[in-house]
JSON list of C-alpha atoms in Angstrom, two decimals:
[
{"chain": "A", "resi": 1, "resn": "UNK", "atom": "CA", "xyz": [120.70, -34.10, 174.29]},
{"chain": "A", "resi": 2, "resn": "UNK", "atom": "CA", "xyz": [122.95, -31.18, 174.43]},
{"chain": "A", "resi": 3, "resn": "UNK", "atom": "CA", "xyz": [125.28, -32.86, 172.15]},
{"chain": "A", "resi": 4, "resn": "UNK", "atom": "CA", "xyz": [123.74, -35.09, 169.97]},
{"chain": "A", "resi": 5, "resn": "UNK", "atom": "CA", "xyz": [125.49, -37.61, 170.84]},
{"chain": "A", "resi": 6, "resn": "UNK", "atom": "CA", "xyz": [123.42, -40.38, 173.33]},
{"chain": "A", "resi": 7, "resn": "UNK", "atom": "CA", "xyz": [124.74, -41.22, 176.65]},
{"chain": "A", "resi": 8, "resn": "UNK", "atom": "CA", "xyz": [125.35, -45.10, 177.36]},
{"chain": "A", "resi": 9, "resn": "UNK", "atom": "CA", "xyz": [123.08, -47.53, 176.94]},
{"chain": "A", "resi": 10, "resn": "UNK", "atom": "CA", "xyz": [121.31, -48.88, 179.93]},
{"chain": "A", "resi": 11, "resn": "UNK", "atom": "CA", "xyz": [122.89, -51.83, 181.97]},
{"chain": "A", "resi": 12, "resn": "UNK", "atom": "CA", "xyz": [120.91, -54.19, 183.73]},
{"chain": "A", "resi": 13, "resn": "UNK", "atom": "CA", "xyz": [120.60, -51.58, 186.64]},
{"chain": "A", "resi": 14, "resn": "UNK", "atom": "CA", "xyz": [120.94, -48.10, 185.84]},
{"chain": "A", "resi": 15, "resn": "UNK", "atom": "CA", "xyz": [120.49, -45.75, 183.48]},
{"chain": "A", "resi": 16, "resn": "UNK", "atom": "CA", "xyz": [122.34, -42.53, 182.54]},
{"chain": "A", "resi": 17, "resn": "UNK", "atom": "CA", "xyz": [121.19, -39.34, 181.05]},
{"chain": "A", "resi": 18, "resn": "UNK", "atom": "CA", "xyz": [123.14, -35.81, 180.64]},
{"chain": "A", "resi": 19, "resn": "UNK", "atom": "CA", "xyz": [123.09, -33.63, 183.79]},
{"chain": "A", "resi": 20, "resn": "UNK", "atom": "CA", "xyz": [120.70, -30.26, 183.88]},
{"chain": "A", "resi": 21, "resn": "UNK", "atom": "CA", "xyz": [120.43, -27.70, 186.34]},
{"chain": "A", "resi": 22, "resn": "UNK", "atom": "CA", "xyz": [116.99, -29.79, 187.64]},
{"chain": "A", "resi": 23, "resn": "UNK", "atom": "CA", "xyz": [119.53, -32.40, 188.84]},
{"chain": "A", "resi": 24, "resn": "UNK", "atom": "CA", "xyz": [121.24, -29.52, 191.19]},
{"chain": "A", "resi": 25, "resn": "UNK", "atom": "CA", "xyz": [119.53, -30.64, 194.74]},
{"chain": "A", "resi": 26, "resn": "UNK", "atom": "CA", "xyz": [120.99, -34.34, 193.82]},
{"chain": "A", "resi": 27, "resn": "UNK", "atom": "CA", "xyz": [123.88, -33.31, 192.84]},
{"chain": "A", "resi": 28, "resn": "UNK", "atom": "CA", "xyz": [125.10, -30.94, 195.87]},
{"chain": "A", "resi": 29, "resn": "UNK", "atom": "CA", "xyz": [123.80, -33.27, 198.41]},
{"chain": "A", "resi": 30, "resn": "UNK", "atom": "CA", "xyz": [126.09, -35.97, 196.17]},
{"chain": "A", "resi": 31, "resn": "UNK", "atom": "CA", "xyz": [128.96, -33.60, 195.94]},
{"chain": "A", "resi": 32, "resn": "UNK", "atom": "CA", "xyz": [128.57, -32.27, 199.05]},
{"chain": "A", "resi": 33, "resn": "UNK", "atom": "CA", "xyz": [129.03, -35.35, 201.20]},
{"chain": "A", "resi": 34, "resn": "UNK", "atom": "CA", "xyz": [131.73, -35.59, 203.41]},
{"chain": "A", "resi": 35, "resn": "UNK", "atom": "CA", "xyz": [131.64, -39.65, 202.68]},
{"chain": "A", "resi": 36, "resn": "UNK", "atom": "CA", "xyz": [131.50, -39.72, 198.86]},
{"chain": "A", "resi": 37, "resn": "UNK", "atom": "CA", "xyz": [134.08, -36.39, 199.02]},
{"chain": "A", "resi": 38, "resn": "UNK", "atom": "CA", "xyz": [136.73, -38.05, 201.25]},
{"chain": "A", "resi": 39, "resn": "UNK", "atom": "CA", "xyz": [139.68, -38.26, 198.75]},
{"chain": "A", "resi": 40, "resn": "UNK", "atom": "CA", "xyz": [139.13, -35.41, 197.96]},
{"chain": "A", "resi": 41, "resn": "UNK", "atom": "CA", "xyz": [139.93, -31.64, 198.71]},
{"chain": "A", "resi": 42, "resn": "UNK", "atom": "CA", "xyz": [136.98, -31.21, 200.65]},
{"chain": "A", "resi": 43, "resn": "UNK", "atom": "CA", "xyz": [133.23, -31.67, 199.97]},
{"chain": "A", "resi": 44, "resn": "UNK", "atom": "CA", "xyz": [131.54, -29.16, 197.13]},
{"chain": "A", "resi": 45, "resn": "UNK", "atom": "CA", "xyz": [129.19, -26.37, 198.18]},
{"chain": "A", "resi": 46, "resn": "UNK", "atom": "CA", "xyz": [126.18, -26.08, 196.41]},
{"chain": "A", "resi": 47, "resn": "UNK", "atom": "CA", "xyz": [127.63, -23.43, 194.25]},
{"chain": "A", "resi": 48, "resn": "UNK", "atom": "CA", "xyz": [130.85, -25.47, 193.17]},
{"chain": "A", "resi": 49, "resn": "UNK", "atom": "CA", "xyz": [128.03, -28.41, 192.27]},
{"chain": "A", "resi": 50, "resn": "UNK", "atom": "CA", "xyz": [126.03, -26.16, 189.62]},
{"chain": "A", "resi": 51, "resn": "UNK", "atom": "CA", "xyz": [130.19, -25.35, 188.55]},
{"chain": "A", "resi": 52, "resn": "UNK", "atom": "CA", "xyz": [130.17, -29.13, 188.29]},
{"chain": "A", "resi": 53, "resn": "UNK", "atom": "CA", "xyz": [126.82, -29.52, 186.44]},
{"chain": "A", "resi": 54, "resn": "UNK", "atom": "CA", "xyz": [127.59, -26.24, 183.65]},
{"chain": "A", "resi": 55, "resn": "UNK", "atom": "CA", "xyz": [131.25, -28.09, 183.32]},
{"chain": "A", "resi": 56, "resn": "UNK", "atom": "CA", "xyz": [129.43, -31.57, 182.17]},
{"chain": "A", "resi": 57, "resn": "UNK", "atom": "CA", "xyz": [127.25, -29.55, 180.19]},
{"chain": "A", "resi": 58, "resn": "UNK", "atom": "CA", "xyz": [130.37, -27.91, 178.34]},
{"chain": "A", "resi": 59, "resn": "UNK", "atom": "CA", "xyz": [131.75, -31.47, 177.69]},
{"chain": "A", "resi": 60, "resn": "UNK", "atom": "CA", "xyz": [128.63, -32.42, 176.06]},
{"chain": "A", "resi": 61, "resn": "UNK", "atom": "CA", "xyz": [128.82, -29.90, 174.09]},
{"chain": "A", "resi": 62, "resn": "UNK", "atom": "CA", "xyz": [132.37, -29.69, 173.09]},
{"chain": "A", "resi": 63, "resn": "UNK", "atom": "CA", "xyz": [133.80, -33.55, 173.31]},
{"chain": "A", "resi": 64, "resn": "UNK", "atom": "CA", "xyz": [129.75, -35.32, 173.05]},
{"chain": "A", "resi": 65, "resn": "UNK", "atom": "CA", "xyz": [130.69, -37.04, 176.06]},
{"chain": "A", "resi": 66, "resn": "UNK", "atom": "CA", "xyz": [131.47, -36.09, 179.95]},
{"chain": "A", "resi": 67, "resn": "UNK", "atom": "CA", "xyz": [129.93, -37.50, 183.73]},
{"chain": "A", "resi": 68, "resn": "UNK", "atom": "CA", "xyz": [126.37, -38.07, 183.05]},
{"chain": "A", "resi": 69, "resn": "UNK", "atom": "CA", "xyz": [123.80, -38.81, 185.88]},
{"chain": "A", "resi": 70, "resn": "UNK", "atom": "CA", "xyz": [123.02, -42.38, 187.28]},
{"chain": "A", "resi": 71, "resn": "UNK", "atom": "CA", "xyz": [119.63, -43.55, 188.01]},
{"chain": "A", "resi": 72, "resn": "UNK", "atom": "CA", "xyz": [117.78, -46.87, 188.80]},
{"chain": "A", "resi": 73, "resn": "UNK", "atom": "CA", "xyz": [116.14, -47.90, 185.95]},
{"chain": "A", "resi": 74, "resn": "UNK", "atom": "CA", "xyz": [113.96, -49.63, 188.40]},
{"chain": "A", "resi": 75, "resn": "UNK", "atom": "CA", "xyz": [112.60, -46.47, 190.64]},
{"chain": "A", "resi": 76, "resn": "UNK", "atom": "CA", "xyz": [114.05, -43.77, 188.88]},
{"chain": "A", "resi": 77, "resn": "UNK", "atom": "CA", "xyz": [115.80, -43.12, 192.41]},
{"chain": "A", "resi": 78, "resn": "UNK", "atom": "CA", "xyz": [119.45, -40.55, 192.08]},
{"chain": "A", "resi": 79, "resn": "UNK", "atom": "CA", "xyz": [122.58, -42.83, 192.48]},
{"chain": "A", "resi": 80, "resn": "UNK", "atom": "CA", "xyz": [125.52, -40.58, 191.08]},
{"chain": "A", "resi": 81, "resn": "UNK", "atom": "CA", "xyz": [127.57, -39.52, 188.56]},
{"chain": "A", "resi": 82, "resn": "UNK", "atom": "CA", "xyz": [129.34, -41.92, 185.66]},
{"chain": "A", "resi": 83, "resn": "UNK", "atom": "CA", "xyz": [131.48, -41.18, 183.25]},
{"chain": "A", "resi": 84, "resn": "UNK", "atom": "CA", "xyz": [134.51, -40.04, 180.44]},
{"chain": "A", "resi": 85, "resn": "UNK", "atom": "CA", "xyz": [136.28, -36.52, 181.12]},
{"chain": "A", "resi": 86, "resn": "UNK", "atom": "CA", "xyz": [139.02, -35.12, 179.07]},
{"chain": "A", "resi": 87, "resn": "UNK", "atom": "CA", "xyz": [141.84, -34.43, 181.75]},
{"chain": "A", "resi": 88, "resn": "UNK", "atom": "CA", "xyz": [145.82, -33.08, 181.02]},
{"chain": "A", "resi": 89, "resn": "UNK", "atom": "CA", "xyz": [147.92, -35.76, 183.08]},
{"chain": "A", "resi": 90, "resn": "UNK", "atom": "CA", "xyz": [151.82, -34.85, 182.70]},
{"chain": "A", "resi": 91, "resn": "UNK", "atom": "CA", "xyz": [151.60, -33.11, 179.30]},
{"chain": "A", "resi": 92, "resn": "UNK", "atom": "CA", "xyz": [149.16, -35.56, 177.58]},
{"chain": "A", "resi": 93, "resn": "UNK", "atom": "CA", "xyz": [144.96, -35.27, 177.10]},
{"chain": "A", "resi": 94, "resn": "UNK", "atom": "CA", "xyz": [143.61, -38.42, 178.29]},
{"chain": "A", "resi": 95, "resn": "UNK", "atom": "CA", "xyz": [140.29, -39.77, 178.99]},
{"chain": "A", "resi": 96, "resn": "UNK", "atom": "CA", "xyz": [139.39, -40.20, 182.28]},
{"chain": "A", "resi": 97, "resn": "UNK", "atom": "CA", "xyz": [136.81, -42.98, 183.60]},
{"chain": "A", "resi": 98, "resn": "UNK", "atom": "CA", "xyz": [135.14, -41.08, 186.78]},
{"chain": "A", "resi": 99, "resn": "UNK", "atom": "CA", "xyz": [132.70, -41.99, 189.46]},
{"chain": "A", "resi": 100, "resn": "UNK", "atom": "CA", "xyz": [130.65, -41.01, 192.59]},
{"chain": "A", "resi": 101, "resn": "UNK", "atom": "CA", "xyz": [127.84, -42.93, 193.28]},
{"chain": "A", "resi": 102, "resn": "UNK", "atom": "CA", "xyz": [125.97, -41.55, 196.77]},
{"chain": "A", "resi": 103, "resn": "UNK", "atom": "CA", "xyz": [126.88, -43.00, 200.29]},
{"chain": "A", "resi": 104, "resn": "UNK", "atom": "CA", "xyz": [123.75, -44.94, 200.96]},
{"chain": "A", "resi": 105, "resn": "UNK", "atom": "CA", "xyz": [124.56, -47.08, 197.29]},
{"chain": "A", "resi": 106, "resn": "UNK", "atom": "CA", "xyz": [128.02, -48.16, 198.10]},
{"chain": "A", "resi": 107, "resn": "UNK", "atom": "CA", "xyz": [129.45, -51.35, 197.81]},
{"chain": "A", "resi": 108, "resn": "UNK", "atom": "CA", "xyz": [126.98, -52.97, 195.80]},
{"chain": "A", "resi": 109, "resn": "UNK", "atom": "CA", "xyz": [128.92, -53.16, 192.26]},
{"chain": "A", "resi": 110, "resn": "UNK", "atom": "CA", "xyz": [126.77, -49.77, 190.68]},
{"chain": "A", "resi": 111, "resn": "UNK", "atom": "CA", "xyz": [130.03, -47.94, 190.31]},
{"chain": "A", "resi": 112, "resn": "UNK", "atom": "CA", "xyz": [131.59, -51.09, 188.23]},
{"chain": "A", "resi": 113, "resn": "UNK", "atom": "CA", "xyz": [128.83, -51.37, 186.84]},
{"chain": "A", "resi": 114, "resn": "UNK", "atom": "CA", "xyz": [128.44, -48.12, 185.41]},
{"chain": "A", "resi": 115, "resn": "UNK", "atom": "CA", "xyz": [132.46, -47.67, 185.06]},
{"chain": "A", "resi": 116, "resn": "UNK", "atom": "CA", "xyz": [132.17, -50.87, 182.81]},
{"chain": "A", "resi": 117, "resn": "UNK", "atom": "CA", "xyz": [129.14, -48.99, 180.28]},
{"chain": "A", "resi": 118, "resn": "UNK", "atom": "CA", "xyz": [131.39, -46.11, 180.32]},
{"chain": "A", "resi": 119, "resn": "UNK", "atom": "CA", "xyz": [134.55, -48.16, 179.40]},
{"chain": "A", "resi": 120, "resn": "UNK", "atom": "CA", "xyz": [132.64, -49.68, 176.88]},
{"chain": "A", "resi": 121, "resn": "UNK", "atom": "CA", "xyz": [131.48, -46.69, 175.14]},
{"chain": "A", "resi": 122, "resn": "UNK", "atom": "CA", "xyz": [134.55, -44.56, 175.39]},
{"chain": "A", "resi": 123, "resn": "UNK", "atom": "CA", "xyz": [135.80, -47.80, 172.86]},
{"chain": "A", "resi": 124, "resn": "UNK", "atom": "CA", "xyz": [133.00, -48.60, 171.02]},
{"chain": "A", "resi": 125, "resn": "UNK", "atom": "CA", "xyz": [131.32, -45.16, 170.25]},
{"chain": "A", "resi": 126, "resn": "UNK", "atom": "CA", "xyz": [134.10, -42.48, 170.82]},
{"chain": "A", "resi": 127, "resn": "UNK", "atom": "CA", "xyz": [136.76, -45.33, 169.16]},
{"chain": "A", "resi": 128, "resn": "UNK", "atom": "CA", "xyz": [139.06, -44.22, 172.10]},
{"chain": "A", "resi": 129, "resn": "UNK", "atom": "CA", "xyz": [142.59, -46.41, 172.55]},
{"chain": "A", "resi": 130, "resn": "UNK", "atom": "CA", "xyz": [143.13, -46.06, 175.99]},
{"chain": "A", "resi": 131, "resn": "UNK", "atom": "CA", "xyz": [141.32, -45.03, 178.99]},
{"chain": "A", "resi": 132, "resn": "UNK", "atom": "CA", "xyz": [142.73, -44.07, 182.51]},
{"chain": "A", "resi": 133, "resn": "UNK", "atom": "CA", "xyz": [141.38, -43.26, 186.08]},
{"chain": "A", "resi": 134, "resn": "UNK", "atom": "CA", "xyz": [143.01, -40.74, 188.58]},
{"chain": "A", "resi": 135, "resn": "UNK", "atom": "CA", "xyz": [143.18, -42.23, 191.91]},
{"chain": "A", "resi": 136, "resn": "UNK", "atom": "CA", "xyz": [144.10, -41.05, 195.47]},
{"chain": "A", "resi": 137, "resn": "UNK", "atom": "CA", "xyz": [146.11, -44.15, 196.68]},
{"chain": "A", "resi": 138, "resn": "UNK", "atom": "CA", "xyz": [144.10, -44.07, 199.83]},
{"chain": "A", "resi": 139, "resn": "UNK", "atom": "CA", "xyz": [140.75, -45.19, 198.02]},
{"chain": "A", "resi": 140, "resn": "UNK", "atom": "CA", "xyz": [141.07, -48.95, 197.80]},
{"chain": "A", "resi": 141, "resn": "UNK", "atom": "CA", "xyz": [137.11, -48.83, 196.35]},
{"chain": "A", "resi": 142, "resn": "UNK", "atom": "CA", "xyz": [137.79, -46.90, 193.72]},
{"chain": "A", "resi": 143, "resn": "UNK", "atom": "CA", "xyz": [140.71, -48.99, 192.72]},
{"chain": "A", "resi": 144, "resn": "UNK", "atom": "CA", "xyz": [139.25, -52.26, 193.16]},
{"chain": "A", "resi": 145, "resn": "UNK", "atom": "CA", "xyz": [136.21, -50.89, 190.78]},
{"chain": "A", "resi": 146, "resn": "UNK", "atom": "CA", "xyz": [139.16, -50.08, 188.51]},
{"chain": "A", "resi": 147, "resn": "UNK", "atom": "CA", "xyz": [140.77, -53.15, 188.61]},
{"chain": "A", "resi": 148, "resn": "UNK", "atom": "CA", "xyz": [137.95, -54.69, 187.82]},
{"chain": "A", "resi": 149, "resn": "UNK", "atom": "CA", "xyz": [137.49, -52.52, 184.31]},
{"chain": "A", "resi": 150, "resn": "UNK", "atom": "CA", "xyz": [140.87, -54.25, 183.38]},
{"chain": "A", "resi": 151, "resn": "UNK", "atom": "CA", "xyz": [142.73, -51.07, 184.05]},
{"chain": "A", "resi": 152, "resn": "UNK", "atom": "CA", "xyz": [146.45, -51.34, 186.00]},
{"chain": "A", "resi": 153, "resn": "UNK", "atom": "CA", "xyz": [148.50, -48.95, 187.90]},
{"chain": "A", "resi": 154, "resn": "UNK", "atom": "CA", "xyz": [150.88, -47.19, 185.47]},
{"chain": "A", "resi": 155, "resn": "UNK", "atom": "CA", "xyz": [152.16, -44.97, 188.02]},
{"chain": "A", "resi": 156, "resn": "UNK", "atom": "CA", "xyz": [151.87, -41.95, 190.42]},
{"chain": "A", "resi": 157, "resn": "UNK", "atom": "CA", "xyz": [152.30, -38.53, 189.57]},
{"chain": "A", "resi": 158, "resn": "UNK", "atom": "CA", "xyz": [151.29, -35.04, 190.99]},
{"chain": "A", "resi": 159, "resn": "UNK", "atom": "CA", "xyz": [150.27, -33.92, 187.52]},
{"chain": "A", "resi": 160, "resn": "UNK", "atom": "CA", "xyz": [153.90, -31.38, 187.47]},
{"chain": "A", "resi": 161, "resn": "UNK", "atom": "CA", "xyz": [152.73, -30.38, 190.75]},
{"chain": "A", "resi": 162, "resn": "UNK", "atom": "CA", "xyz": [149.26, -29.24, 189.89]},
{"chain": "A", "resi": 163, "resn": "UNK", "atom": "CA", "xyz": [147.78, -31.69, 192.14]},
{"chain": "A", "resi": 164, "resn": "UNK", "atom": "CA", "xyz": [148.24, -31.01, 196.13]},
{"chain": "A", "resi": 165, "resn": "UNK", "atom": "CA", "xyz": [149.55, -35.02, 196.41]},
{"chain": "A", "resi": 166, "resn": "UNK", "atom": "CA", "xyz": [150.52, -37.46, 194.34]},
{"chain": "A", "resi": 167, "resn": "UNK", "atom": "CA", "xyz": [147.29, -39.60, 192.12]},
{"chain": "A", "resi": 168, "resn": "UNK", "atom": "CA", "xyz": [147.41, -43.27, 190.88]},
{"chain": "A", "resi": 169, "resn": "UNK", "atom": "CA", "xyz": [147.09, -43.21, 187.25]},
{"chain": "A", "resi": 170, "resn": "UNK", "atom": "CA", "xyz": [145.48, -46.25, 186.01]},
{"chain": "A", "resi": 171, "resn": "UNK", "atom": "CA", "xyz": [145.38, -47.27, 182.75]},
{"chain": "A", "resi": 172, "resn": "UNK", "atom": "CA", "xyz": [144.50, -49.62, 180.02]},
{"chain": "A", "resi": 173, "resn": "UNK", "atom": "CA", "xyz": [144.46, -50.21, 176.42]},
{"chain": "A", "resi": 174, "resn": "UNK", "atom": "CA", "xyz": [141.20, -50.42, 174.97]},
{"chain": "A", "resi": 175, "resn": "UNK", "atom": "CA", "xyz": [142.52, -51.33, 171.56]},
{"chain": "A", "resi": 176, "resn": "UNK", "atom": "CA", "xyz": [140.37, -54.71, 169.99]},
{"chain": "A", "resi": 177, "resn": "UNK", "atom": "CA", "xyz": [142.34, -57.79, 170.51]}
]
């Protein structure tokens, strides 16, 4: 634990753990597909996903929490990336929910599933109020998975025009009822 602070508990399927430069093979091929990469920019060289990993590693550090890695608790076997980010969204620090889970694991409910662990924690351990998710409003799966963590489109915005086209922010309280 870089931080000393634990990742998420396990859910019934996966298990997450804080990223290391060991996970760099998974984590270019992850961040490197052209599938799992389509919303965005373009797909990560392997360079830009050791960039990724040393980022995660600085959020460990510095907030005790960022994207930690996704395995089966089953096999063991790589399925992604889950978790909270810090990210400036018109002015304001919020914390993001984010998610990439690889091609081949698609569609069968690991990114909610994770998503939902990671919502849970940013309440529970980090005592966070509200939690949002930066969406291109071309990715209906990503939505859907946040839809399904209770979060609602609040609006679009291109960030003050730091983003190259306008994101659906998602949000929701996380407050106790």
């Amino acid at each position: 634990m870089l931080a000393g602070m634990p990742a998420p508990p396990p859910t019934p399927r996966l298990a997450f753990r804080e990223m290391t430069p060991d996970d760099l093979d998974d984590m270019a091929a992850l961040l490197g597909d052209p599938q799992v990469m389509r919303y965005y920019p373009s797909p990560m060289s392997r360079q830009e996903a050791l960039a990724w990993i040393t980022w995660n590693q600085r959020l460990y550090c510095e907030h005790g929490f960022g994207l930690w890695l996704l395995t089966l608790r089953d096999t063991g076997e790589f399925v992604g990336d889950c978790g909270l980010t810090p990210q400036q969204v018109d002015g304001v620090t919020e914390i993001e929910v984010g998610y990439h889970v690889r091609a081949a694991l698609q569609g069968r409910g690991l990114a909610t599933e994770a998503a939902a662990a990671c919502r849970d924690y940013a309440r529970d351990v980090l005592g966070a109020d509200r939690l949002i998710a930066i969406i291109d409003p071309r990715n209906r799966p990503s939505q859907r998975v946040a839809e399904k963590l209770g979060l609602v489109v609040e609006r679009d915005s291109d960030n003050h025009g730091r983003w190259r086209s306008p994101q659906r922010i998602y949000a929701a309280s996380l407050q106790q009822r």
